[in-house]
Coordinates of N, CA and C in Angstrom, one line a residue:
X1 N -51.1 -84.6 -6.2 CA -50.4 -83.4 -5.8 C -51.2 -82.4 -5.0
X2 N -50.7 -81.9 -3.9 CA -51.4 -80.9 -3.1 C -51.1 -79.5 -3.7
X3 N -51.9 -78.5 -3.2 CA -51.8 -77.2 -3.7 C -51.1 -76.3 -2.7
X4 N -50.1 -75.5 -3.1 CA -49.4 -74.6 -2.2 C -50.0 -73.2 -2.4
X5 N -50.2 -72.5 -1.3 CA -50.6 -71.1 -1.4 C -49.5 -70.2 -0.9
X6 N -49.0 -69.3 -1.8 CA -47.8 -68.5 -1.5 C -48.2 -67.0 -1.3
X7 N -47.8 -66.5 -0.2 CA -48.0 -65.0 0.1 C -46.7 -64.4 -0.4
X8 N -46.7 -63.6 -1.5 CA -45.5 -63.2 -2.2 C -45.5 -61.7 -2.4
X9 N -44.6 -61.3 -3.3 CA -44.5 -59.9 -3.6 C -43.6 -59.1 -2.7
X10 N -42.8 -59.8 -1.8 CA -42.1 -59.1 -0.8 C -40.6 -59.5 -0.8
X11 N -39.9 -59.2 -1.8 CA -40.3 -58.5 -3.0 C -40.6 -59.5 -4.2
X12 N -41.0 -58.9 -5.3 CA -41.3 -59.8 -6.4 C -40.1 -60.5 -6.9
X13 N -38.9 -59.9 -6.7 CA -37.7 -60.6 -7.2 C -37.5 -62.0 -6.5
X14 N -37.8 -62.1 -5.2 CA -37.7 -63.4 -4.6 C -38.9 -64.3 -4.9
X15 N -40.1 -63.7 -5.1 CA -41.2 -64.5 -5.5 C -41.0 -65.2 -6.9
X16 N -40.3 -64.5 -7.8 CA -40.0 -65.1 -9.0 C -39.2 -66.4 -8.8
X17 N -38.2 -66.3 -7.9 CA -37.4 -67.5 -7.6 C -38.2 -68.6 -7.0
X18 N -39.1 -68.3 -6.1 CA -40.0 -69.4 -5.6 C -40.8 -70.1 -6.7
X19 N -41.4 -69.3 -7.6 CA -42.1 -69.9 -8.7 C -41.2 -70.8 -9.6
X20 N -40.1 -70.3 -9.9 CA -39.1 -71.0 -10.7 C -38.6 -72.3 -10.1
X21 N -38.1 -72.2 -8.8 CA -37.5 -73.3 -8.2 C -38.6 -74.4 -7.9
X22 N -39.7 -74.0 -7.4 CA -40.7 -75.0 -7.1 C -41.2 -75.8 -8.3
X23 N -41.4 -75.1 -9.4 CA -41.9 -75.7 -10.6 C -40.8 -76.6 -11.3
X24 N -39.5 -76.1 -11.2 CA -38.4 -76.9 -11.8 C -38.3 -78.2 -11.0
X25 N -38.4 -78.1 -9.7 CA -38.2 -79.3 -8.8 C -39.3 -80.3 -9.0
X26 N -40.6 -79.8 -9.1 CA -41.7 -80.7 -9.4 C -41.5 -81.4 -10.7
X27 N -41.1 -80.6 -11.7 CA -40.9 -81.2 -13.1 C -39.8 -82.2 -13.0
X28 N -38.7 -81.9 -12.3 CA -37.6 -82.8 -12.2 C -38.0 -84.2 -11.5
X29 N -38.8 -84.1 -10.5 CA -39.2 -85.3 -9.7 C -40.3 -86.1 -10.4
X30 N -41.2 -85.4 -11.1 CA -42.3 -86.1 -11.7 C -42.1 -86.4 -13.2
X31 N -41.3 -85.5 -13.8 CA -41.0 -85.7 -15.3 C -42.2 -85.2 -16.1
X32 N -42.0 -85.4 -17.4 CA -43.1 -85.1 -18.4 C -43.4 -83.6 -18.3
X33 N -44.7 -83.3 -18.3 CA -45.1 -81.9 -18.4 C -45.6 -81.4 -17.0
X34 N -45.2 -82.1 -16.0 CA -45.7 -81.8 -14.6 C -45.1 -80.4 -14.2
X35 N -46.0 -79.7 -13.4 CA -45.6 -78.5 -12.7 C -46.4 -78.4 -11.5
X36 N -46.1 -77.4 -10.6 CA -46.7 -77.3 -9.3 C -48.1 -76.7 -9.4
X37 N -49.0 -77.2 -8.5 CA -50.3 -76.6 -8.3 C -50.1 -75.5 -7.2
X38 N -50.3 -74.3 -7.6 CA -49.9 -73.1 -6.8 C -50.9 -71.9 -7.0
X39 N -51.2 -71.3 -5.8 CA -51.9 -70.0 -5.9 C -51.0 -69.0 -5.2
X40 N -50.8 -67.8 -5.8 CA -50.0 -66.8 -5.3 C -50.8 -65.5 -5.0
X41 N -50.7 -65.0 -3.8 CA -51.2 -63.6 -3.6 C -50.0 -62.7 -3.4
X42 N -49.9 -61.8 -4.3 CA -48.7 -61.0 -4.4 C -49.0 -59.5 -4.0
X43 N -48.1 -58.9 -3.2 CA -48.4 -57.6 -2.7 C -47.5 -56.5 -3.4
X44 N -48.0 -55.3 -3.3 CA -47.2 -54.1 -3.7 C -46.2 -53.9 -2.5
X45 N -45.0 -54.2 -2.7 CA -44.0 -54.2 -1.7 C -43.8 -52.8 -1.0
X46 N -44.1 -51.8 -1.8 CA -43.9 -50.4 -1.3 C -44.9 -50.2 -0.1
X47 N -46.1 -50.8 -0.2 CA -47.0 -50.7 0.9 C -46.5 -51.5 2.2
X48 N -46.0 -52.7 1.9 CA -45.4 -53.5 3.0 C -44.2 -52.8 3.7
X49 N -43.3 -52.3 2.8 CA -42.1 -51.7 3.4 C -42.4 -50.5 4.2
X50 N -43.5 -49.8 3.8 CA -43.9 -48.6 4.6 C -44.2 -49.0 6.0
X51 N -45.0 -50.0 6.2 CA -45.4 -50.5 7.5 C -44.2 -51.1 8.2
X52 N -43.3 -51.7 7.5 CA -42.0 -52.3 8.1 C -41.2 -51.1 8.7
X53 N -41.0 -50.1 7.9 CA -40.2 -48.9 8.4 C -40.8 -48.3 9.6
X54 N -42.1 -48.4 9.8 CA -42.7 -47.8 11.0 C -42.8 -48.9 12.1
X55 N -42.3 -50.1 11.8 CA -42.4 -51.2 12.7 C -43.9 -51.4 13.2
X56 N -44.8 -51.3 12.2 CA -46.2 -51.5 12.5 C -46.5 -53.0 12.2
X57 N -46.0 -53.8 13.1 CA -46.2 -55.3 12.9 C -47.6 -55.7 13.1
X58 N -48.4 -55.0 13.8 CA -49.8 -55.3 14.1 C -50.6 -55.2 12.8
X59 N -50.4 -54.1 12.0 CA -51.0 -54.0 10.7 C -50.5 -55.0 9.7
X60 N -49.2 -55.3 9.7 CA -48.7 -56.3 8.8 C -49.2 -57.7 9.1
X61 N -49.4 -57.9 10.4 CA -50.0 -59.2 10.8 C -51.4 -59.4 10.3
X62 N -52.2 -58.3 10.4 CA -53.6 -58.4 9.8 C -53.5 -58.6 8.3
X63 N -52.6 -57.9 7.6 CA -52.5 -58.1 6.2 C -52.2 -59.5 5.8
X64 N -51.2 -60.1 6.4 CA -50.8 -61.5 6.1 C -51.8 -62.5 6.5
X65 N -52.4 -62.3 7.7 CA -53.5 -63.2 8.2 C -54.6 -63.3 7.2
X66 N -55.1 -62.1 6.7 CA -56.2 -62.0 5.8 C -55.8 -62.7 4.4
X67 N -54.5 -62.5 4.0 CA -54.1 -63.1 2.8 C -54.1 -64.6 2.9
X68 N -53.6 -65.1 4.1 CA -53.6 -66.6 4.3 C -55.0 -67.2 4.3
X69 N -55.9 -66.4 4.9 CA -57.3 -66.9 5.0 C -57.9 -66.9 3.6
X70 N -57.6 -66.0 2.7 CA -58.1 -66.0 1.3 C -57.6 -67.2 0.6
X71 N -56.3 -67.5 0.8 CA -55.7 -68.6 0.1 C -56.3 -69.9 0.6
X72 N -56.5 -70.0 1.9 CA -57.1 -71.2 2.5 C -58.5 -71.4 1.9
X73 N -59.3 -70.3 1.9 CA -60.7 -70.4 1.3 C -60.7 -70.7 -0.2
X74 N -59.6 -70.4 -0.8 CA -59.5 -70.8 -2.3 C -59.1 -72.2 -2.5
X75 N -58.8 -73.0 -1.3 CA -58.6 -74.4 -1.4 C -57.2 -74.9 -1.4
X76 N -56.2 -74.1 -0.9 CA -54.9 -74.6 -0.8 C -54.7 -75.5 0.3
X77 N -53.7 -76.4 0.2 CA -53.4 -77.4 1.3 C -52.4 -76.9 2.3
X78 N -51.5 -76.0 1.8 CA -50.4 -75.5 2.7 C -50.3 -74.0 2.4
X79 N -49.7 -73.2 3.3 CA -49.4 -71.8 3.2 C -47.9 -71.6 3.3
X80 N -47.3 -70.8 2.5 CA -45.9 -70.4 2.7 C -45.8 -68.9 2.5
X81 N -45.0 -68.2 3.3 CA -44.7 -66.8 3.2 C -43.4 -66.7 2.5
X82 N -43.4 -66.1 1.3 CA -42.2 -66.1 0.5 C -41.3 -64.9 0.8
X83 N -40.9 -64.9 2.1 CA -40.0 -63.9 2.6 C -39.5 -64.2 4.0
X84 N -38.3 -63.9 4.3 CA -37.9 -64.2 5.7 C -38.4 -63.2 6.7
X85 N -38.3 -61.9 6.4 CA -38.7 -60.9 7.4 C -40.1 -61.0 7.9
X86 N -41.0 -61.3 7.0 CA -42.4 -61.3 7.4 C -42.8 -62.5 8.2
X87 N -41.8 -63.5 8.4 CA -42.1 -64.5 9.3 C -42.1 -64.0 10.8
X88 N -41.8 -62.8 10.9 CA -41.9 -62.1 12.2 C -43.4 -62.2 12.7
X89 N -44.3 -62.3 11.8 CA -45.7 -62.5 12.1 C -46.3 -63.9 11.8
X90 N -45.4 -64.8 11.6 CA -45.8 -66.2 11.2 C -46.6 -66.9 12.2
X91 N -46.3 -66.6 13.5 CA -47.2 -67.3 14.5 C -48.6 -66.8 14.5
X92 N -48.8 -65.5 14.2 CA -50.2 -65.0 14.1 C -50.9 -65.6 12.9
X93 N -50.2 -65.8 11.8 CA -50.8 -66.4 10.6 C -51.1 -67.8 10.9
X94 N -50.2 -68.6 11.5 CA -50.4 -70.0 11.8 C -51.6 -70.2 12.7
X95 N -51.8 -69.3 13.7 CA -52.8 -69.4 14.7 C -54.2 -69.1 14.1
X96 N -54.2 -68.5 12.9 CA -55.5 -68.1 12.3 C -56.0 -68.8 11.1
X97 N -55.3 -69.9 10.8 CA -55.6 -70.7 9.6 C -55.7 -72.2 10.1
X98 N -56.4 -73.0 9.2 CA -56.6 -74.4 9.5 C -55.8 -75.3 8.6
X99 N -54.9 -74.8 7.8 CA -54.0 -75.6 7.0 C -52.6 -75.3 7.5
X100 N -51.6 -76.2 7.3 CA -50.3 -76.0 7.8 C -49.5 -74.8 7.2
X101 N -48.8 -74.1 8.0 CA -47.8 -73.1 7.5 C -46.5 -73.7 7.4
X102 N -45.8 -73.6 6.2 CA -44.5 -74.1 6.1 C -43.5 -73.0 6.4
X103 N -42.8 -73.1 7.5 CA -42.0 -72.0 8.0 C -40.6 -72.0 7.4
X104 N -40.1 -70.9 7.0 CA -38.9 -70.8 6.3 C -37.7 -71.1 7.2
X105 N -37.8 -70.6 8.5 CA -36.7 -70.8 9.4 C -36.5 -72.3 9.8
X106 N -37.6 -73.0 9.8 CA -37.6 -74.5 10.1 C -36.9 -75.2 8.9
X107 N -37.3 -74.8 7.7 CA -36.6 -75.4 6.5 C -35.1 -75.1 6.5
X108 N -34.8 -73.9 6.9 CA -33.4 -73.5 6.9 C -32.6 -74.3 8.0
X109 N -33.2 -74.4 9.1 CA -32.6 -75.1 10.2 C -32.4 -76.6 9.9
X110 N -33.3 -77.2 9.2 CA -33.1 -78.6 8.8 C -32.0 -78.7 7.8
X111 N -31.8 -77.7 6.9 CA -30.7 -77.7 6.0 C -29.4 -77.6 6.7
X112 N -29.4 -76.8 7.8 CA -28.1 -76.6 8.6 C -27.8 -77.9 9.3
X113 N -28.8 -78.5 9.9 CA -28.5 -79.7 10.7 C -28.1 -80.9 9.8
X114 N -28.5 -80.8 8.5 CA -28.1 -81.9 7.6 C -26.6 -81.7 7.3
X115 N -26.1 -80.5 7.5 CA -24.6 -80.3 7.3 C -23.8 -80.5 8.5
X116 N -24.5 -80.9 9.6 CA -23.8 -81.1 10.9 C -23.1 -79.8 11.4
X117 N -23.8 -78.7 11.2 CA -23.3 -77.4 11.6 C -24.1 -76.9 12.8
X118 N -23.3 -76.3 13.8 CA -24.0 -75.9 15.0 C -23.9 -74.4 15.3
X119 N -23.1 -73.7 14.5 CA -23.0 -72.2 14.6 C -23.0 -71.5 13.3
X120 N -23.9 -70.6 13.1 CA -24.1 -69.9 11.8 C -24.1 -68.4 12.0
X121 N -23.8 -67.7 10.9 CA -24.0 -66.3 10.8 C -25.3 -66.0 10.1
X122 N -26.1 -65.1 10.6 CA -27.4 -64.8 10.0 C -27.3 -63.4 9.3
X123 N -27.5 -63.4 8.0 CA -27.6 -62.2 7.2 C -29.1 -62.0 6.9
X124 N -29.6 -60.8 6.8 CA -30.9 -60.5 6.4 C -31.2 -59.0 6.6
X125 N -32.5 -58.7 6.6 CA -32.9 -57.3 6.9 C -32.6 -57.0 8.3
X126 N -32.6 -55.8 8.6 CA -32.3 -55.3 10.0 C -33.2 -56.0 11.0
X127 N -34.5 -56.2 10.6 CA -35.5 -56.9 11.5 C -35.1 -58.3 11.7
X128 N -34.7 -59.0 10.7 CA -34.4 -60.4 10.8 C -33.1 -60.6 11.7
X129 N -32.2 -59.7 11.5 CA -30.9 -59.9 12.3 C -31.0 -59.4 13.7
X130 N -31.9 -58.5 14.0 CA -32.0 -58.0 15.4 C -33.1 -58.5 16.2
X131 N -34.2 -58.9 15.6 CA -35.4 -59.4 16.4 C -35.2 -60.9 16.7
X132 N -35.9 -61.4 17.7 CA -35.6 -62.8 18.2 C -36.3 -63.9 17.4
X133 N -37.3 -63.5 16.5 CA -38.2 -64.6 15.9 C -37.4 -65.6 15.2
X134 N -36.3 -65.3 14.5 CA -35.5 -66.2 13.8 C -34.4 -66.9 14.7
X135 N -33.7 -66.1 15.4 CA -32.6 -66.6 16.2 C -33.1 -67.5 17.3
X136 N -34.3 -67.2 17.9 CA -34.8 -68.0 19.0 C -35.3 -69.4 18.5
X137 N -35.8 -69.4 17.3 CA -36.3 -70.7 16.7 C -35.0 -71.5 16.5
X138 N -34.0 -71.0 15.9 CA -32.8 -71.7 15.7 C -32.2 -72.3 17.0
X139 N -32.1 -71.5 18.0 CA -31.5 -71.9 19.3 C -32.4 -72.8 20.1
X140 N -33.6 -72.4 20.3 CA -34.5 -73.1 21.2 C -35.1 -74.4 20.6
X141 N -35.3 -74.5 19.3 CA -35.9 -75.7 18.7 C -34.9 -76.6 18.0
X142 N -33.7 -76.0 17.6 CA -32.7 -76.8 16.8 C -31.3 -76.8 17.4
X143 N -31.1 -76.0 18.5 CA -29.8 -75.9 19.2 C -28.7 -75.4 18.2
X144 N -29.1 -74.4 17.4 CA -28.1 -73.8 16.5 C -27.8 -72.4 17.1
X145 N -26.5 -72.2 17.3 CA -26.0 -70.9 17.7 C -26.0 -69.9 16.6
X146 N -26.3 -68.6 16.9 CA -26.4 -67.6 15.8 C -25.5 -66.5 16.1
X147 N -24.7 -66.1 15.2 CA -23.8 -64.9 15.2 C -24.4 -63.9 14.2
X148 N -24.6 -62.7 14.7 CA -25.0 -61.6 13.7 C -23.9 -60.6 13.5
X149 N -23.9 -60.0 12.3 CA -22.9 -59.0 12.1 C -23.0 -57.8 13.0
X150 N -21.9 -57.0 13.1 CA -22.0 -55.9 14.0 C -23.0 -54.8 13.4
X151 N -23.2 -53.8 14.2 CA -24.3 -52.8 13.8 C -24.0 -52.2 12.5
X152 N -22.8 -51.7 12.2 CA -22.5 -51.1 10.9 C -22.7 -52.1 9.7
X153 N -22.3 -53.3 10.0 CA -22.5 -54.4 9.0 C -23.9 -54.7 8.7
X154 N -24.7 -54.7 9.8 CA -26.2 -54.9 9.7 C -26.8 -53.8 8.8
X155 N -26.4 -52.5 9.0 CA -26.9 -51.4 8.2 C -26.5 -51.6 6.8
X156 N -25.3 -52.0 6.5 CA -24.8 -52.2 5.1 C -25.7 -53.3 4.4
X157 N -25.9 -54.4 5.1 CA -26.6 -55.5 4.5 C -28.1 -55.1 4.2
X158 N -28.7 -54.4 5.2 CA -30.0 -53.9 5.1 C -30.2 -52.9 3.9
X159 N -29.2 -52.0 3.7 CA -29.3 -51.1 2.6 C -29.1 -51.8 1.3
X160 N -28.2 -52.8 1.2 CA -28.1 -53.5 0.0 C -29.3 -54.2 -0.4
X161 N -30.0 -54.8 0.6 CA -31.3 -55.5 0.3 C -32.3 -54.6 -0.2
X162 N -32.6 -53.5 0.5 CA -33.8 -52.6 0.1 C -33.5 -51.7 -1.0
X163 N -32.2 -51.2 -1.1 CA -31.9 -50.2 -2.1 C -31.4 -50.8 -3.4
X164 N -31.0 -52.1 -3.4 CA -30.4 -52.7 -4.6 C -31.2 -54.0 -4.9
X165 N -31.1 -55.0 -4.1 CA -31.6 -56.4 -4.5 C -33.1 -56.4 -4.7
X166 N -33.8 -55.7 -3.9 CA -35.3 -55.6 -4.1 C -35.7 -54.9 -5.4
X167 N -34.7 -54.2 -5.9 CA -35.0 -53.5 -7.2 C -34.3 -54.2 -8.4
X168 N -33.7 -55.4 -8.1 CA -33.1 -56.1 -9.2 C -31.7 -55.6 -9.5
X169 N -31.1 -54.8 -8.6 CA -29.8 -54.3 -8.9 C -28.7 -55.1 -8.2
X170 N -27.7 -55.6 -9.0 CA -26.6 -56.3 -8.4 C -25.3 -55.6 -8.7
X171 N -24.6 -55.1 -7.6 CA -23.4 -54.4 -7.7 C -22.2 -55.2 -7.3
X172 N -21.2 -55.2 -8.0 CA -20.0 -56.0 -7.7 C -19.4 -55.5 -6.4
X173 N -19.4 -54.1 -6.1 CA -18.9 -53.6 -4.9 C -19.7 -54.1 -3.7
X174 N -21.0 -54.2 -3.9 CA -21.8 -54.8 -2.8 C -21.5 -56.2 -2.5
X175 N -21.3 -57.0 -3.6 CA -20.9 -58.4 -3.4 C -19.7 -58.5 -2.6
X176 N -18.7 -57.7 -3.0 CA -17.4 -57.8 -2.2 C -17.6 -57.4 -0.8
X177 N -18.4 -56.4 -0.5 CA -18.7 -56.0 0.9 C -19.3 -57.1 1.7
X178 N -20.3 -57.8 1.1 CA -20.9 -58.9 1.7 C -20.0 -60.1 2.0
X179 N -19.0 -60.3 1.1 CA -18.0 -61.3 1.3 C -17.1 -60.9 2.4
X180 N -16.8 -59.7 2.5 CA -15.9 -59.2 3.6 C -16.6 -59.4 4.9
X181 N -17.9 -59.1 5.0 CA -18.7 -59.3 6.2 C -18.7 -60.8 6.5
X182 N -18.8 -61.6 5.5 CA -18.8 -63.1 5.7 C -17.5 -63.5 6.4
X183 N -16.4 -63.1 5.9 CA -15.1 -63.4 6.4 C -15.0 -63.0 7.9
X184 N -15.6 -61.8 8.2 CA -15.5 -61.3 9.6 C -16.3 -62.3 10.5
X185 N -17.5 -62.7 10.0 CA -18.3 -63.7 10.8 C -17.6 -65.0 11.0
X186 N -16.9 -65.4 10.0 CA -16.1 -66.7 10.1 C -15.1 -66.6 11.1
X187 N -14.5 -65.4 11.2 CA -13.4 -65.2 12.2 C -14.0 -65.2 13.6
X188 N -15.3 -65.0 13.8 CA -16.0 -65.1 15.1 C -16.6 -66.4 15.4
X189 N -16.3 -67.4 14.5 CA -16.8 -68.8 14.7 C -17.9 -69.3 13.9
X190 N -18.4 -68.6 13.0 CA -19.5 -69.1 12.1 C -19.0 -70.1 11.2
X191 N -19.7 -71.2 11.0 CA -19.4 -72.3 10.1 C -20.2 -72.3 8.9
X192 N -21.2 -71.5 8.9 CA -22.1 -71.3 7.7 C -22.7 -69.9 7.8
X193 N -23.1 -69.4 6.6 CA -23.8 -68.2 6.5 C -25.2 -68.5 6.1
X194 N -26.2 -68.1 6.9 CA -27.6 -68.2 6.5 C -28.1 -67.0 5.8
X195 N -28.5 -67.2 4.5 CA -29.0 -66.0 3.8 C -30.4 -65.8 4.1
X196 N -30.6 -65.1 5.3 CA -32.0 -65.0 5.9 C -32.8 -63.8 5.2
X197 N -32.6 -63.6 4.0 CA -33.4 -62.7 3.1 C -33.5 -63.4 1.8
X198 N -34.7 -63.5 1.3 CA -34.9 -64.3 0.0 C -34.3 -63.6 -1.2
X199 N -33.8 -62.4 -1.1 CA -33.1 -61.7 -2.2 C -31.6 -62.0 -2.2
X200 N -31.0 -62.3 -1.0 CA -29.6 -62.4 -0.9 C -29.0 -63.5 -1.8
X201 N -29.7 -64.6 -2.1 CA -29.1 -65.6 -3.0 C -28.8 -65.1 -4.4
X202 N -29.4 -63.9 -4.7 CA -29.2 -63.3 -6.0 C -27.8 -62.7 -6.2
X203 N -27.1 -62.5 -5.0 CA -25.8 -61.9 -5.0 C -24.7 -62.7 -4.4
X204 N -25.1 -63.5 -3.4 CA -24.1 -64.3 -2.7 C -24.2 -65.8 -3.2
X205 N -23.2 -66.3 -3.8 CA -23.2 -67.6 -4.4 C -22.2 -68.5 -3.7
X206 N -22.6 -69.8 -3.5 CA -21.6 -70.8 -2.9 C -20.4 -70.9 -3.7
X207 N -20.5 -70.9 -5.0 CA -19.4 -71.1 -5.9 C -18.3 -70.0 -5.8
X208 N -18.7 -68.8 -5.2 CA -17.7 -67.7 -5.0 C -17.0 -67.7 -3.7
X209 N -17.4 -68.6 -2.8 CA -16.9 -68.6 -1.4 C -16.4 -70.0 -1.1
X210 N -15.1 -70.0 -0.6 CA -14.5 -71.3 -0.2 C -14.5 -71.3 1.3
X211 N -14.6 -72.5 1.8 CA -14.3 -72.7 3.3 C -15.5 -72.5 4.2
X212 N -16.7 -72.1 3.7 CA -17.8 -71.9 4.5 C -19.1 -72.2 3.7
X213 N -20.0 -72.9 4.4 CA -21.3 -73.3 3.7 C -22.2 -72.1 3.7
X214 N -22.9 -72.0 2.5 CA -23.9 -71.0 2.3 C -25.3 -71.7 2.4
X215 N -26.1 -71.2 3.3 CA -27.5 -71.8 3.4 C -28.4 -70.9 2.7
X216 N -28.9 -71.3 1.6 CA -29.9 -70.5 0.8 C -31.3 -70.8 1.3
X217 N -31.8 -69.9 2.1 CA -33.2 -70.1 2.7 C -34.3 -70.2 1.7
X218 N -34.1 -69.5 0.6 CA -35.1 -69.6 -0.5 C -35.2 -71.0 -1.0
X219 N -34.1 -71.6 -1.4 CA -34.1 -72.9 -1.9 C -34.5 -73.9 -0.8
X220 N -34.0 -73.8 0.4 CA -34.4 -74.7 1.5 C -35.9 -74.7 1.6
X221 N -36.5 -73.5 1.6 CA -38.0 -73.3 1.8 C -38.7 -74.0 0.6
X222 N -38.2 -73.7 -0.6 CA -38.8 -74.3 -1.8 C -38.8 -75.9 -1.8
X223 N -37.6 -76.4 -1.3 CA -37.5 -77.9 -1.3 C -38.5 -78.5 -0.3
X224 N -38.7 -77.8 0.9 CA -39.7 -78.3 1.8 C -41.1 -78.2 1.3
X225 N -41.4 -77.1 0.6 CA -42.7 -76.9 -0.1 C -43.0 -78.1 -1.0
X226 N -42.0 -78.4 -1.9 CA -42.1 -79.5 -2.9 C -42.3 -80.8 -2.1
X227 N -41.6 -81.0 -1.1 CA -41.7 -82.3 -0.3 C -43.1 -82.4 0.2
X228 N -43.7 -81.3 0.7 CA -45.0 -81.4 1.3 C -46.1 -81.6 0.2
X229 N -46.0 -80.9 -0.9 CA -47.1 -81.0 -1.9 C -47.1 -82.3 -2.7
X230 N -45.9 -82.9 -2.7 CA -45.8 -84.2 -3.4 C -46.0 -85.4 -2.4

C-alpha cells in the first residue's frame, strides 16, 4: 500500500469525511484490520478563509505548496487537497512537487462521465462557482458543460457553506433552499448537480432528490485516492 498525504482542515468537517471514507474503503477492499497509510497536515481554517476573503491567492498558493513539500519530504507517494476551493492553486502545488497530485475535479469528472452525463450544475463556494479553474477543466478536458446558479443563488450557497456547514450546522431551511436551487438548475438543462464543496454532501443527499444525479466530489476524490494507494 502507498501512503497518501492530505492537506486538510479546510474545513475540518470535510477532512473528517476524507479520513472516514478512505479508511472505510481500504478496510472494505482489503478486509481484516487494514486501514489507510495516511499523513494529514491540517490548517486553522480561519487563517485560510481570511486570505480567501481578500482573494490573496498568491499567499494561499505559498501555504499549500509548502504544505505539499513537507508531506512529500515526509515520504508520501501522493498528495491530495481535501477541499474544492483550494484547487484554485492546484497547478502551483503540482508544479512544485515530485509526487502526483490527485485532483478533485478530475475525480469528479470521471464520476460524471461514468454516468454518461454531459451537462451539470456546479454548486460550491463563490470562488468555485465563478472562477474558471473548475469549469474550464470540466469543459476543456472532459467536454462537460457547466451551469452555475444565478448571482443571488451563488451568494446563498456560499453563505450556507461558510456560516453553517463549515461550523457543523445543518438547517432544514437551508436544505430546502438548496433543493430549490437544484430544481432551478434542472430547469436550465442540468442533468446532475456537482457538489463542488466538500461540506455540501453533509446537507444534500441523493436519497432526498429524485430525477437528478448528485455527484459527491468528496466521495469521488476519496475513491480515486484509494484506487491509487492500493
